[in-house]
Amino acid sequence: MEQPSRGRPDPPVVVIGGGLAGLATAARLAKQRFTVQLFEARDRLGGDWAPRQLGSITVDDAPAVIGLPAPWRDLFRKSGRPLETELSRCGRALEPAPAPMYVFADGVTLTLPTDRGEQYDALAAAYGAPVATTWRDLLDGLDATWQALRPLGLETELSDRRHAARAARQLRPKGTVADLAKQAPHPHLAAVIRSVAWRQGSAPERTPAWCAVDLVIARTFGRWSIDNGRTSVLVDALTERLQLRKVTVHLNTEIDRILLTDGRVTGVRTASGRSIAAAAVVCTADPWQLTDRLVPQPELGRLRRDLRGLAPAHAPLVRHERTGSTGPIQETIALDGSGVPVITYVRPGLRTTHDFTTAGPEPAWGPAWTRRSDLARRATTTTDVAGLFIAGAATVAGSGPPQVVQSGALASAACADYAERSGFRDKERLLESRPRPSGPRRSSHA
């Protein structure tokens, strides 16, 4: 496929993987008039967010409630129609989600809003003003941590490992999520803090305490859902966006090798043996696939060394059950004594359960936390191989869905920079089509 151009056509950029990171990267690159080919080993796009049928109901394994909507809005705005316009076009809307109900191991329930004032009032009513004040102050202390984390691979590409290591040592609070939970003013709230680590696929005793900023992100940006509770509507919209931008999508096509010449990407090879030339490759497969199968030795030596001390994060078991339920989406979070969550989403006609008590290792979720220094051991967007970039849950941006979407923004920006520096993209056309960033490889604010 060739995009209209003056002079010779652009060489293709290959995106490996059709999950959230792959869709986000391909949509952004195509909007910048790159010729893009996306390869997905499965028969559908979206990864765990891919829609499928359960009888007459469309289901997906995505959480029905999402946080930090800014990366989603930025993605849709930078690749075509704004998010709200796109959802309205298909009769849907992004709406604030109702407050979740926590069910603790002793049977006590607590509906906990995300709004700062409403949260204080709910905790004061349930446990008294001193508990509510201490909790508010604890989360207020994490606000500075969130601001410190934003430039560390989320809003700006973080390629300097030494800077990442220094940042990891300086980030507050010190210790682990388990240590932070001990500062909670009530055992129920300690379980809420511990649940943050489990939801990231890691044990609280190994997860850095700064990961509890998820609680601040929810309090600051709220919690959101599609009005019908089916988050894969976003995948549907992105799939249409790729069609509109003329991205060539290859389903049921596995890539088994990234082809290199003199340490530079020249193409990819499919499992069937077909070779496709490529000017650059953005890989969204998990890092173990990348180093074990896709790139031969000795390239990516630093990433190989980092992965020796890391293991995949644990993903929940997801179950769907048809029900006669009606009304708005409801979220219930049941926590055992260790804070391990079982999250239930109820929407019209369907109950979906994300059970972290039976979680198992899933490479697509990126690496689990083992220590603070893991921040400097996670994959960087730009690799040691010229023309090879990484996006997805394994990168420094983080493993949550908004962070994965944002990793696509950083990968597309890095790829565009490489196109300009290496000369494989006509510079005049590149300058015409590419929005000028406010800083080096920087995306919009989350």
CSV table of C-alpha atoms in Angstrom, one decimal:
chain,number,residue,atom,x,y,z
A,1,MET,CA,0.0,0.0,0.0
A,2,GLU,CA,1.3,3.5,-0.9
A,3,GLN,CA,0.2,6.8,0.5
A,4,PRO,CA,-0.2,9.7,-1.9
A,5,SER,CA,3.1,11.5,-2.0
A,6,ARG,CA,5.5,13.6,-4.0
A,7,GLY,CA,8.5,11.7,-5.3
A,8,ARG,CA,9.2,8.2,-4.1
A,9,PRO,CA,6.8,6.5,-1.7
A,10,ASP,CA,7.7,6.2,2.0
A,11,PRO,CA,9.2,2.9,3.1
A,12,PRO,CA,6.8,1.1,5.4
A,13,VAL,CA,7.0,1.1,9.2
A,14,VAL,CA,6.1,-2.3,10.6
A,15,VAL,CA,4.2,-2.5,13.9
A,16,ILE,CA,4.3,-5.9,15.6
A,17,GLY,CA,1.3,-6.6,17.7
A,18,GLY,CA,-2.4,-5.5,17.5
A,19,GLY,CA,-3.0,-4.8,21.2
A,20,LEU,CA,-3.6,-1.3,22.7
A,21,ALA,CA,0.0,-0.2,22.2
A,22,GLY,CA,0.1,-1.4,18.6
A,23,LEU,CA,-3.2,0.3,17.7
A,24,ALA,CA,-2.1,3.5,19.3
A,25,THR,CA,1.3,3.5,17.5
A,26,ALA,CA,-0.1,2.6,14.1
A,27,ALA,CA,-2.9,5.2,14.3
A,28,ARG,CA,-0.4,8.0,15.2
A,29,LEU,CA,2.1,7.1,12.6
A,30,ALA,CA,-0.5,6.8,9.8
A,31,LYS,CA,-1.9,10.2,10.7
A,32,GLN,CA,1.7,11.5,10.1
A,33,ARG,CA,1.4,10.0,6.6
A,34,PHE,CA,3.8,7.1,7.2
A,35,THR,CA,3.0,3.9,5.3
A,36,VAL,CA,2.2,1.5,8.1
A,37,GLN,CA,1.8,-2.3,8.2
A,38,LEU,CA,0.6,-4.0,11.4
A,39,PHE,CA,1.0,-7.7,12.1
A,40,GLU,CA,-1.1,-9.5,14.6
A,41,ALA,CA,-0.7,-13.2,15.4
A,42,ARG,CA,-4.4,-13.7,16.5
A,43,ASP,CA,-7.6,-13.3,14.4
A,44,ARG,CA,-8.6,-10.0,15.9
A,45,LEU,CA,-7.2,-6.7,17.1
A,46,GLY,CA,-7.3,-5.4,20.7
A,47,GLY,CA,-5.5,-8.1,22.7
A,48,ASP,CA,-7.4,-8.6,26.0
A,49,TRP,CA,-9.6,-5.7,25.0
A,50,ALA,CA,-10.8,-7.4,21.8
A,51,PRO,CA,-14.6,-7.8,21.7
A,52,ARG,CA,-16.1,-11.3,21.3
A,53,GLN,CA,-19.6,-12.8,21.5
A,54,LEU,CA,-21.1,-14.5,24.5
A,55,GLY,CA,-24.4,-15.6,23.0
A,56,SER,CA,-26.1,-12.4,22.0
A,57,ILE,CA,-23.9,-10.2,24.3
A,58,THR,CA,-20.6,-8.7,23.2
A,59,VAL,CA,-17.9,-9.1,25.9
A,60,ASP,CA,-14.3,-8.3,26.5
A,61,ASP,CA,-11.7,-8.9,29.2
A,62,ALA,CA,-10.9,-5.2,29.6
A,63,PRO,CA,-11.8,-3.5,32.9
A,64,ALA,CA,-15.1,-1.8,32.6
A,65,VAL,CA,-13.8,1.2,34.5
A,66,ILE,CA,-10.8,3.2,33.3
A,67,GLY,CA,-8.7,6.0,34.8
A,68,LEU,CA,-6.5,8.8,33.4
A,69,PRO,CA,-8.5,9.5,30.2
A,70,ALA,CA,-6.0,12.1,28.9
A,71,PRO,CA,-3.9,9.5,26.9
A,72,TRP,CA,-7.0,8.3,25.2
A,73,ARG,CA,-8.2,11.8,24.4
A,74,ASP,CA,-4.7,12.7,23.1
A,75,LEU,CA,-4.6,9.5,20.9
A,76,PHE,CA,-7.9,10.2,19.2
A,77,ARG,CA,-7.3,13.9,18.8
A,78,LYS,CA,-3.8,13.3,17.3
A,79,SER,CA,-5.1,10.6,14.9
A,80,GLY,CA,-8.4,12.1,13.7
A,81,ARG,CA,-11.6,12.9,15.5
A,82,PRO,CA,-11.6,13.7,19.2
A,83,LEU,CA,-12.7,10.9,21.5
A,84,GLU,CA,-16.0,12.4,22.5
A,85,THR,CA,-16.9,13.0,18.9
A,86,GLU,CA,-15.9,9.5,17.9
A,87,LEU,CA,-18.0,7.9,20.7
A,88,SER,CA,-21.0,10.2,19.9
A,89,ARG,CA,-20.8,9.1,16.3
A,90,CYS,CA,-21.5,5.5,17.3
A,91,GLY,CA,-24.1,6.5,19.9
A,92,ARG,CA,-21.8,6.1,23.0
A,93,ALA,CA,-20.3,8.5,25.6
A,94,LEU,CA,-17.5,8.5,28.1
A,95,GLU,CA,-19.1,9.1,31.5
A,96,PRO,CA,-17.9,9.3,35.1
A,97,ALA,CA,-18.2,5.9,36.7
A,98,PRO,CA,-20.1,5.4,39.9
A,99,ALA,CA,-18.0,5.1,43.1
A,100,PRO,CA,-16.8,1.5,43.7
A,101,MET,CA,-18.0,-0.5,46.7
A,102,TYR,CA,-15.3,-2.2,48.7
A,103,VAL,CA,-16.1,-5.4,50.5
A,104,PHE,CA,-13.5,-6.3,53.2
A,105,ALA,CA,-12.5,-9.6,54.7
A,106,ASP,CA,-14.6,-9.0,57.8
A,107,GLY,CA,-17.7,-8.4,55.7
A,108,VAL,CA,-17.8,-4.6,56.1
A,109,THR,CA,-18.7,-2.6,53.0
A,110,LEU,CA,-17.5,0.8,52.0
A,111,THR,CA,-18.5,3.0,49.0
A,112,LEU,CA,-15.5,5.1,48.4
A,113,PRO,CA,-15.8,8.1,45.9
A,114,THR,CA,-12.8,9.4,44.1
A,115,ASP,CA,-13.5,13.1,44.6
A,116,ARG,CA,-11.3,14.4,47.4
A,117,GLY,CA,-14.0,16.1,49.4
A,118,GLU,CA,-16.6,13.3,48.9
A,119,GLN,CA,-13.9,10.7,49.8
A,120,TYR,CA,-13.2,12.5,53.1
A,121,ASP,CA,-16.9,12.7,54.0
A,122,ALA,CA,-17.4,9.0,53.3
A,123,LEU,CA,-14.4,8.0,55.4
A,124,ALA,CA,-15.4,10.3,58.2
A,125,ALA,CA,-18.9,8.8,58.3
A,126,ALA,CA,-17.5,5.3,58.3
A,127,TYR,CA,-14.5,5.6,60.6
A,128,GLY,CA,-14.4,9.1,62.1
A,129,ALA,CA,-12.8,12.4,61.2
A,130,PRO,CA,-9.3,11.4,62.4
A,131,VAL,CA,-9.1,8.5,60.1
A,132,ALA,CA,-10.4,10.5,57.2
A,133,THR,CA,-7.9,13.3,57.9
A,134,THR,CA,-4.9,10.9,58.0
A,135,TRP,CA,-6.0,9.2,54.8
A,136,ARG,CA,-6.4,12.5,53.0
A,137,ASP,CA,-3.0,13.7,54.2
A,138,LEU,CA,-1.4,10.4,53.1
A,139,LEU,CA,-2.8,10.8,49.6
A,140,ASP,CA,-1.9,14.4,49.5
A,141,GLY,CA,1.7,13.4,50.1
A,142,LEU,CA,1.6,11.2,47.0
A,143,ASP,CA,0.7,14.2,44.8
A,144,ALA,CA,4.3,15.2,44.6
A,145,THR,CA,5.3,11.6,43.7
A,146,TRP,CA,2.8,11.7,40.8
A,147,GLN,CA,4.3,14.9,39.5
A,148,ALA,CA,7.8,13.4,39.8
A,149,LEU,CA,6.8,10.3,37.9
A,150,ARG,CA,5.2,12.0,35.0
A,151,PRO,CA,8.4,12.9,33.1
A,152,LEU,CA,9.9,9.5,33.9
A,153,GLY,CA,8.9,7.6,30.7
A,154,LEU,CA,5.2,8.6,30.7
A,155,GLU,CA,5.2,12.1,29.1
A,156,THR,CA,8.7,12.0,27.9
A,157,GLU,CA,10.9,9.2,26.6
A,158,LEU,CA,13.3,8.1,29.3
A,159,SER,CA,16.4,6.6,27.6
A,160,ASP,CA,19.1,7.5,30.2
A,161,ARG,CA,19.3,4.5,32.6
A,162,ARG,CA,21.5,6.4,35.0
A,163,HIS,CA,18.8,9.1,35.3
A,164,ALA,CA,16.2,6.4,35.9
A,165,ALA,CA,18.3,4.9,38.6
A,166,ARG,CA,18.8,8.2,40.3
A,167,ALA,CA,15.1,9.0,40.1
A,168,ALA,CA,14.3,5.6,41.6
A,169,ARG,CA,16.5,6.3,44.6
A,170,GLN,CA,15.0,9.8,45.1
A,171,LEU,CA,11.3,9.0,44.7
A,172,ARG,CA,9.2,9.1,47.8
A,173,PRO,CA,7.8,7.4,49.7
A,174,LYS,CA,10.6,5.0,50.4
A,175,GLY,CA,10.0,1.3,51.0
A,176,THR,CA,7.3,-0.9,49.4
A,177,VAL,CA,3.6,-0.7,49.1
A,178,ALA,CA,3.4,-3.1,52.0
A,179,ASP,CA,5.4,-0.6,54.1
A,180,LEU,CA,3.1,2.2,53.0
A,181,ALA,CA,0.0,0.2,54.0
A,182,LYS,CA,1.3,0.1,57.5
A,183,GLN,CA,0.9,3.8,57.7
A,184,ALA,CA,-2.8,3.6,56.8
A,185,PRO,CA,-5.1,4.8,59.6
A,186,HIS,CA,-7.4,1.7,59.4
A,187,PRO,CA,-6.9,-2.0,58.4
A,188,HIS,CA,-9.5,-1.6,55.7
A,189,LEU,CA,-7.5,1.2,54.1
A,190,ALA,CA,-4.3,-0.7,54.5
A,191,ALA,CA,-6.0,-3.4,52.3
A,192,VAL,CA,-6.9,-0.8,49.8
A,193,ILE,CA,-3.3,0.3,49.5
A,194,ARG,CA,-2.0,-3.3,49.2
A,195,SER,CA,-4.6,-3.9,46.5
A,196,VAL,CA,-2.8,-1.4,44.2
A,197,ALA,CA,0.2,-3.7,43.9
A,198,TRP,CA,-1.9,-6.8,43.3
A,199,ARG,CA,-3.8,-5.0,40.5
A,200,GLN,CA,-0.4,-4.3,38.9
A,201,GLY,CA,0.4,-8.0,39.0
A,202,SER,CA,3.0,-7.7,41.7
A,203,ALA,CA,3.3,-8.5,45.4
A,204,PRO,CA,3.0,-5.5,47.8
A,205,GLU,CA,6.2,-6.6,49.6
A,206,ARG,CA,8.1,-6.1,46.3
A,207,THR,CA,6.3,-3.2,44.7
A,208,PRO,CA,7.8,0.3,45.3
A,209,ALA,CA,5.6,2.5,47.5
A,210,TRP,CA,5.4,5.1,44.8
A,211,CYS,CA,3.1,2.8,42.8
A,212,ALA,CA,0.4,3.8,45.2
A,213,VAL,CA,0.1,7.0,43.1
A,214,ASP,CA,-2.7,5.0,41.4
A,215,LEU,CA,-4.9,6.2,44.3
A,216,VAL,CA,-4.0,9.8,43.7
A,217,ILE,CA,-4.5,9.4,39.9
A,218,ALA,CA,-8.0,8.2,40.5
A,219,ARG,CA,-8.7,11.0,43.0
A,220,THR,CA,-7.4,13.6,40.6
A,221,PHE,CA,-8.7,12.5,37.2
A,222,GLY,CA,-11.7,10.4,38.3
A,223,ARG,CA,-12.9,7.0,37.1
A,224,TRP,CA,-14.6,6.7,33.7
A,225,SER,CA,-16.6,4.1,31.7
A,226,ILE,CA,-18.3,3.8,28.4
A,227,ASP,CA,-22.0,4.3,29.0
A,228,ASN,CA,-22.8,0.6,28.0
A,229,GLY,CA,-19.9,-0.7,30.1
A,230,ARG,CA,-18.1,-2.3,27.1
A,231,THR,CA,-14.6,-0.8,27.0
A,232,SER,CA,-13.8,-2.6,23.8
A,233,VAL,CA,-15.8,0.2,22.0
A,234,LEU,CA,-12.5,2.0,22.1
A,235,VAL,CA,-10.9,-0.8,20.2
A,236,ASP,CA,-13.7,-0.8,17.7
A,237,ALA,CA,-13.1,3.0,17.1
A,238,LEU,CA,-9.4,2.5,16.8
A,239,THR,CA,-9.9,-0.3,14.3
A,240,GLU,CA,-12.0,2.0,12.2
A,241,ARG,CA,-9.3,4.7,12.5
A,242,LEU,CA,-6.7,2.4,11.1
A,243,GLN,CA,-9.0,1.6,8.1
A,244,LEU,CA,-9.5,5.3,7.6
A,245,ARG,CA,-5.8,6.0,7.7
A,246,LYS,CA,-5.1,3.1,5.3
A,247,VAL,CA,-3.0,1.0,7.7
A,248,THR,CA,-2.5,-2.5,6.2
A,249,VAL,CA,-3.5,-5.0,8.9
A,250,HIS,CA,-2.3,-8.6,8.7
A,251,LEU,CA,-4.3,-10.8,11.1
A,252,ASN,CA,-3.3,-14.4,11.8
A,253,THR,CA,0.2,-13.5,10.8
A,254,GLU,CA,3.0,-14.1,13.3
A,255,ILE,CA,6.4,-12.4,13.0
A,256,ASP,CA,9.2,-14.7,14.0
A,257,ARG,CA,12.2,-12.6,13.2
A,258,ILE,CA,13.2,-8.9,12.9
A,259,LEU,CA,15.7,-8.7,10.1
A,260,LEU,CA,18.9,-6.7,10.7
A,261,THR,CA,21.8,-5.6,8.6
A,262,ASP,CA,24.9,-4.0,10.3
A,263,GLY,CA,22.9,-3.5,13.4
A,264,ARG,CA,20.0,-1.7,11.7
A,265,VAL,CA,16.4,-2.8,11.0
A,266,THR,CA,15.8,-3.8,7.4
A,267,GLY,CA,12.6,-5.8,7.7
A,268,VAL,CA,10.7,-8.6,9.3
A,269,ARG,CA,10.0,-12.3,8.5
A,270,THR,CA,6.7,-14.0,9.2
A,271,ALA,CA,6.4,-17.5,10.6
A,272,SER,CA,5.5,-18.7,7.1
A,273,GLY,CA,8.9,-17.5,5.8
A,274,ARG,CA,7.8,-14.4,4.0
A,275,SER,CA,10.2,-11.4,4.3
A,276,ILE,CA,8.8,-7.8,4.4
A,277,ALA,CA,11.1,-4.8,4.0
A,278,ALA,CA,10.7,-2.2,6.7
A,279,ALA,CA,12.4,1.1,7.3
A,280,ALA,CA,11.6,0.8,11.1
A,281,VAL,CA,9.9,-1.6,13.4
A,282,VAL,CA,7.8,-0.8,16.5
A,283,CYS,CA,7.5,-4.0,18.6
A,284,THR,CA,4.7,-4.2,21.1
A,285,ALA,CA,5.2,-7.9,21.9
A,286,ASP,CA,6.4,-8.7,25.4
A,287,PRO,CA,10.2,-8.3,25.9
A,288,TRP,CA,10.8,-12.0,26.4
A,289,GLN,CA,9.5,-12.7,22.9
A,290,LEU,CA,11.6,-9.8,21.6
A,291,THR,CA,14.9,-11.0,23.0
A,292,ASP,CA,14.3,-14.8,22.8
A,293,ARG,CA,12.8,-15.1,19.3
A,294,LEU,CA,12.5,-11.9,17.4
A,295,VAL,CA,16.0,-10.4,17.6
A,296,PRO,CA,19.0,-12.8,17.4
A,297,GLN,CA,22.1,-12.6,19.6
A,298,PRO,CA,24.1,-10.4,20.4
A,299,GLU,CA,21.9,-7.4,19.8
A,300,LEU,CA,19.7,-6.0,22.7
A,301,GLY,CA,22.3,-7.1,25.2
A,302,ARG,CA,21.4,-4.6,27.8
A,303,LEU,CA,17.7,-5.6,27.7
A,304,ARG,CA,18.6,-9.3,27.8
A,305,ARG,CA,20.6,-8.7,31.0
A,306,ASP,CA,17.8,-6.7,32.6
A,307,LEU,CA,15.3,-9.4,31.9
A,308,ARG,CA,17.3,-12.1,33.6
A,309,GLY,CA,16.3,-10.6,37.0
A,310,LEU,CA,12.6,-10.0,36.0
A,311,ALA,CA,9.6,-12.2,35.7
A,312,PRO,CA,6.2,-11.6,34.1
A,313,ALA,CA,3.5,-9.8,36.1
A,314,HIS,CA,0.5,-11.8,37.2
A,315,ALA,CA,-2.8,-11.2,35.3
A,316,PRO,CA,-6.2,-12.0,36.8
A,317,LEU,CA,-8.5,-14.8,35.7
A,318,VAL,CA,-11.5,-13.2,33.9
A,319,ARG,CA,-14.9,-14.7,33.9
A,320,HIS,CA,-18.2,-13.6,32.2
A,321,GLU,CA,-21.7,-14.6,33.3
A,322,ARG,CA,-24.9,-13.6,31.7
A,323,THR,CA,-27.4,-12.1,34.1
A,324,GLY,CA,-30.7,-10.3,34.2
A,325,SER,CA,-29.2,-7.1,35.6
A,326,THR,CA,-30.2,-3.7,34.4
A,327,GLY,CA,-29.2,-0.1,35.1
A,328,PRO,CA,-25.8,1.6,35.2
A,329,ILE,CA,-22.5,-0.1,35.6
A,330,GLN,CA,-21.5,-1.2,39.2
A,331,GLU,CA,-18.1,-2.1,40.4
A,332,THR,CA,-17.5,-4.2,43.5
A,333,ILE,CA,-14.0,-4.8,44.9
A,334,ALA,CA,-13.7,-7.6,47.4
A,335,LEU,CA,-10.4,-7.7,49.3
A,336,ASP,CA,-9.1,-10.5,51.4
A,337,GLY,CA,-6.9,-10.0,54.5
A,338,SER,CA,-3.8,-9.5,52.3
A,339,GLY,CA,-5.6,-7.0,50.0
A,340,VAL,CA,-5.8,-9.3,47.0
A,341,PRO,CA,-8.8,-8.1,45.0
A,342,VAL,CA,-11.7,-9.8,43.2
A,343,ILE,CA,-13.2,-7.1,41.1
A,344,THR,CA,-16.8,-7.5,39.7
A,345,TYR,CA,-18.3,-5.3,37.1
A,346,VAL,CA,-22.0,-5.6,36.6
A,347,ARG,CA,-23.6,-4.0,33.5
A,348,PRO,CA,-26.9,-4.7,31.7
A,349,GLY,CA,-27.1,-8.4,31.1
A,350,LEU,CA,-23.6,-9.3,32.2
A,351,ARG,CA,-21.4,-9.9,35.2
A,352,THR,CA,-17.6,-9.8,34.6
A,353,THR,CA,-15.1,-10.9,37.3
A,354,HIS,CA,-11.4,-10.1,37.4
A,355,ASP,CA,-10.1,-12.6,40.0
A,356,PHE,CA,-6.6,-11.7,41.3
A,357,THR,CA,-6.7,-14.6,43.8
A,358,THR,CA,-6.1,-17.0,40.9
A,359,ALA,CA,-3.7,-14.7,39.0
A,360,GLY,CA,-1.0,-16.3,36.9
A,361,PRO,CA,2.1,-15.0,35.1
A,362,GLU,CA,1.3,-13.2,31.8
A,363,PRO,CA,4.2,-11.7,29.8
A,364,ALA,CA,1.8,-9.3,28.0
A,365,TRP,CA,1.4,-7.6,31.3
A,366,GLY,CA,5.0,-6.6,31.4
A,367,PRO,CA,7.5,-7.4,34.2
A,368,ALA,CA,6.5,-7.7,37.9
A,369,TRP,CA,8.1,-5.4,40.4
A,370,THR,CA,11.0,-6.9,42.4
A,371,ARG,CA,12.7,-3.7,43.7
A,372,ARG,CA,12.9,0.0,43.3
A,373,SER,CA,15.8,-0.3,40.8
A,374,ASP,CA,13.4,-2.1,38.4
A,375,LEU,CA,12.5,1.4,37.1
A,376,ALA,CA,16.0,1.5,35.4
A,377,ARG,CA,15.6,-2.1,34.1
A,378,ARG,CA,12.4,-1.7,32.2
A,379,ALA,CA,12.5,-1.4,28.4
A,380,THR,CA,13.2,2.0,26.9
A,381,THR,CA,11.3,3.2,23.9
A,382,THR,CA,14.4,3.5,21.7
A,383,THR,CA,16.5,0.4,21.7
A,384,ASP,CA,20.2,-0.3,21.0
A,385,VAL,CA,19.2,-1.4,17.5
A,386,ALA,CA,18.8,1.4,14.9
A,387,GLY,CA,15.2,1.6,13.7
A,388,LEU,CA,13.8,-0.7,16.5
A,389,PHE,CA,11.4,0.8,19.0
A,390,ILE,CA,9.4,-0.7,21.9
A,391,ALA,CA,5.9,0.1,23.1
A,392,GLY,CA,3.6,-1.6,25.6
A,393,ALA,CA,3.4,-2.7,29.2
A,394,ALA,CA,7.1,-3.6,29.5
A,395,THR,CA,8.3,0.0,29.0
A,396,VAL,CA,9.1,2.6,31.6
A,397,ALA,CA,5.8,4.3,31.0
A,398,GLY,CA,4.0,1.6,33.0
A,399,SER,CA,1.7,-1.3,32.6
A,400,GLY,CA,-1.8,0.2,33.1
A,401,PRO,CA,-4.0,0.7,30.1
A,402,PRO,CA,-3.5,4.6,29.9
A,403,GLN,CA,0.2,4.1,30.2
A,404,VAL,CA,0.3,1.5,27.5
A,405,VAL,CA,-1.7,3.8,25.2
A,406,GLN,CA,0.8,6.6,26.1
A,407,SER,CA,3.7,4.3,25.2
A,408,GLY,CA,2.4,4.3,21.6
A,409,ALA,CA,2.7,8.1,21.6
A,410,LEU,CA,6.3,8.0,22.6
A,411,ALA,CA,7.1,5.2,20.2
A,412,SER,CA,5.6,7.0,17.2
A,413,ALA,CA,7.4,10.2,18.1
A,414,ALA,CA,10.7,8.4,18.4
A,415,CYS,CA,10.1,6.6,15.1
A,416,ALA,CA,9.3,10.0,13.4
A,417,ASP,CA,12.5,11.4,14.8
A,418,TYR,CA,14.5,8.5,13.5
A,419,ALA,CA,12.8,8.9,10.1
A,420,GLU,CA,14.0,12.5,9.9
A,421,ARG,CA,17.6,11.7,11.2
A,422,SER,CA,18.1,8.7,9.0
A,423,GLY,CA,16.7,10.2,5.8
A,424,PHE,CA,14.2,7.4,5.0
A,425,ARG,CA,11.4,9.9,5.1
A,426,ASP,CA,11.2,12.9,2.8
A,427,LYS,CA,12.0,15.8,5.1
A,428,GLU,CA,9.6,18.3,3.4
A,429,ARG,CA,6.7,15.9,3.7
A,430,LEU,CA,7.7,15.0,7.3
A,431,LEU,CA,7.6,18.6,8.3
A,432,GLU,CA,4.3,19.2,6.6
A,433,SER,CA,2.5,16.3,8.3
A,434,ARG,CA,4.1,16.1,11.7
A,435,PRO,CA,3.0,18.3,14.5
A,436,ARG,CA,6.0,20.0,16.1
A,437,PRO,CA,6.6,18.7,19.7
A,438,SER,CA,7.1,21.1,22.6
A,439,GLY,CA,10.3,19.2,23.6
A,440,PRO,CA,12.4,16.3,22.6
A,441,ARG,CA,10.2,13.2,22.1
A,442,ARG,CA,7.6,14.6,24.4
A,443,SER,CA,3.9,13.8,24.2
A,444,SER,CA,1.0,15.9,25.6
A,445,HIS,CA,0.4,16.0,29.3
A,446,ALA,CA,-1.5,13.2,30.9
